[in-house]
Structures are given as structure tokens and as C-alpha cells.
GROMACS .gro file of C-alpha atoms in nm:
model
   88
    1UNK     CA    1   0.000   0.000   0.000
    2UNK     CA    2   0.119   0.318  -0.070
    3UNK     CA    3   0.214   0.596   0.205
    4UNK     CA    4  -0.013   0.931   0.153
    5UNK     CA    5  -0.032   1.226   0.342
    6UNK     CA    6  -0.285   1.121   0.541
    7UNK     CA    7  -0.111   0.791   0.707
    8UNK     CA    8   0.206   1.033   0.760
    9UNK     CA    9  -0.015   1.252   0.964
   10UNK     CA   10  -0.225   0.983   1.183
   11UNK     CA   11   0.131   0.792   1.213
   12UNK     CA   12   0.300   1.147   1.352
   13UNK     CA   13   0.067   1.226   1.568
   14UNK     CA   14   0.042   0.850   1.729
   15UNK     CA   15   0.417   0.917   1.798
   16UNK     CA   16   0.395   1.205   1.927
   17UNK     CA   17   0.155   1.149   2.194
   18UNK     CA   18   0.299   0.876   2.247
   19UNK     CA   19   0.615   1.101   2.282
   20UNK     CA   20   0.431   1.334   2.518
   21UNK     CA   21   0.306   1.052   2.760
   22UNK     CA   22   0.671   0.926   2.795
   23UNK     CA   23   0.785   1.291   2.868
   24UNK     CA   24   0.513   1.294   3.140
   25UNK     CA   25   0.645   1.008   3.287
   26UNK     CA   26   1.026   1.140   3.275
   27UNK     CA   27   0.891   1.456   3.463
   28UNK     CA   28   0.696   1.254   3.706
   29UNK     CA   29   1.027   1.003   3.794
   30UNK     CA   30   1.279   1.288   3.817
   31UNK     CA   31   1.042   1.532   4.058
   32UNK     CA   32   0.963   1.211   4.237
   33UNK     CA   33   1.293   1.130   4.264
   34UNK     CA   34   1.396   1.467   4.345
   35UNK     CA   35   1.131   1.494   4.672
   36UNK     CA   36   1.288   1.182   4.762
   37UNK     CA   37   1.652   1.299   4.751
   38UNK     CA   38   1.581   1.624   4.923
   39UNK     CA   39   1.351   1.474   5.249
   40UNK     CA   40   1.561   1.136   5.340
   41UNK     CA   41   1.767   1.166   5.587
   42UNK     CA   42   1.980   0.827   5.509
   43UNK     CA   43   2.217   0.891   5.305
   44UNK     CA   44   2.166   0.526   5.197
   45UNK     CA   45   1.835   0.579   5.099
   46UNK     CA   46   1.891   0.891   4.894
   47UNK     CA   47   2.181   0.722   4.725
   48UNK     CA   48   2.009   0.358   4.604
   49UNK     CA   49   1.633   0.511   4.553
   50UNK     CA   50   1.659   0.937   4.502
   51UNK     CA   51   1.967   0.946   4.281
   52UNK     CA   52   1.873   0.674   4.031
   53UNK     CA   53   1.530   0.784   4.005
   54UNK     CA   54   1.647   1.116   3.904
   55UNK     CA   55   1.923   1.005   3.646
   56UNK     CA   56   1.669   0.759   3.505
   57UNK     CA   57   1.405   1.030   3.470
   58UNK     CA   58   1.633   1.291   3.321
   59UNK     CA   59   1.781   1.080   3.075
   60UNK     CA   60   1.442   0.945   2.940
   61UNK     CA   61   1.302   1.298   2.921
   62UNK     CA   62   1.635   1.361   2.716
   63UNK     CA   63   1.607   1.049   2.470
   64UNK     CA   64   1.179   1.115   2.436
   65UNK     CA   65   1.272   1.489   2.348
   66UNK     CA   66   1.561   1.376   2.078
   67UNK     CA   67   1.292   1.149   1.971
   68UNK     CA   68   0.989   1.417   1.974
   69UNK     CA   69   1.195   1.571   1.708
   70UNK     CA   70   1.301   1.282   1.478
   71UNK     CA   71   0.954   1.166   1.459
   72UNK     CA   72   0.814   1.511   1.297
   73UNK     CA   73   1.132   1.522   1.089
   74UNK     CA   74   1.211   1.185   0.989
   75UNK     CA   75   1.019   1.077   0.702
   76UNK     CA   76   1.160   0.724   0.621
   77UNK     CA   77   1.118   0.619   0.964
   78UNK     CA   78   0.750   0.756   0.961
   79UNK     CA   79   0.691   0.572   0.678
   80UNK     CA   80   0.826   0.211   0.826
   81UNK     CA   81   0.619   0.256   1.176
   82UNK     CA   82   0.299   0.320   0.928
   83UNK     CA   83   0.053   0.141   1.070
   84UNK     CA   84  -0.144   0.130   0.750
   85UNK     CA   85   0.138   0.053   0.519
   86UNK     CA   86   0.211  -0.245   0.703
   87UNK     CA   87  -0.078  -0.459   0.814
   88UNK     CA   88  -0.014  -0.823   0.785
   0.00000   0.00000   0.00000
């Protein structure tokens, strides 16, 4: 089947709320982690829960923005996740 403008806009905006709900959840982790960090008093406890969460929700918020971007500008790679294109 071939691609038209209409599967490339469904298929972008699919990612991209799908990019949104992941960024969501990075914010969430990081502030969570974050609240954690700042009102433990164990240093144990910040150090195996606080810290990671914050390093894992920075980083995902990084990759989910690099790939909020690729998604809108990427056209090949739009055109391989096309649902449409690609039913079996």
C-alpha cells in the first residue's frame, strides 16, 4: 500500500503522543525522585532510591525529546512505523 499524506499525519501524531506521555512520565520520575533525595535523611536511601530515580528520569526525558523531534522530521522512519502501510 502506498504511504499518503494522510497515514504520515495519523502515524505522527500517534508518535507524538505517544512522545508526550513518555515525557510525562520522565517529569513525574525525576520530581519524584527529586522529593525523595531532598527529604531522606539516610544517606543510603537517597543514594540507592533518590539518585537513580532522578538520572533515570532525566535521561528518558532527554532520549523522548531527541525522539519528539526525529519523529516530525524523519520521514523514512515515519513511513516504516505506518501502521497502515504495514498490516499483515
Amino acid at each position: 500500500m502506498k504511504h499518503t499524506f494522510w497515514h504520515h499525519v495519523i502515524t505522527v501524531l500517534v508518535l507524538e503522543a505517544e512522545n508526550f506521555l513518555w515525557i510525562f512520565v520522565s517529569i513525574t520520575l525525576a520530581v519524584s525522585g527529586f522529593v525523595i533525595f531532598a527529604n531522606t535523611y539516610y544517606l543510603f536511601f537517597k543514594a540507592a532510591v533518590g539518585l537513580p530515580l532522578i538520572l533515570a528520569g532525566v535521561f528518558a526525558f532527554i532520549l523522548k525529546m531527541n525522539s519528539l523531534f526525529i519523529d516530525l522530521f524523519d520521514f523514512k522512519k515515519i513511513q516504516h512505523l505506518c501502521k497502515f502501510c504495514h498490516t499483515s
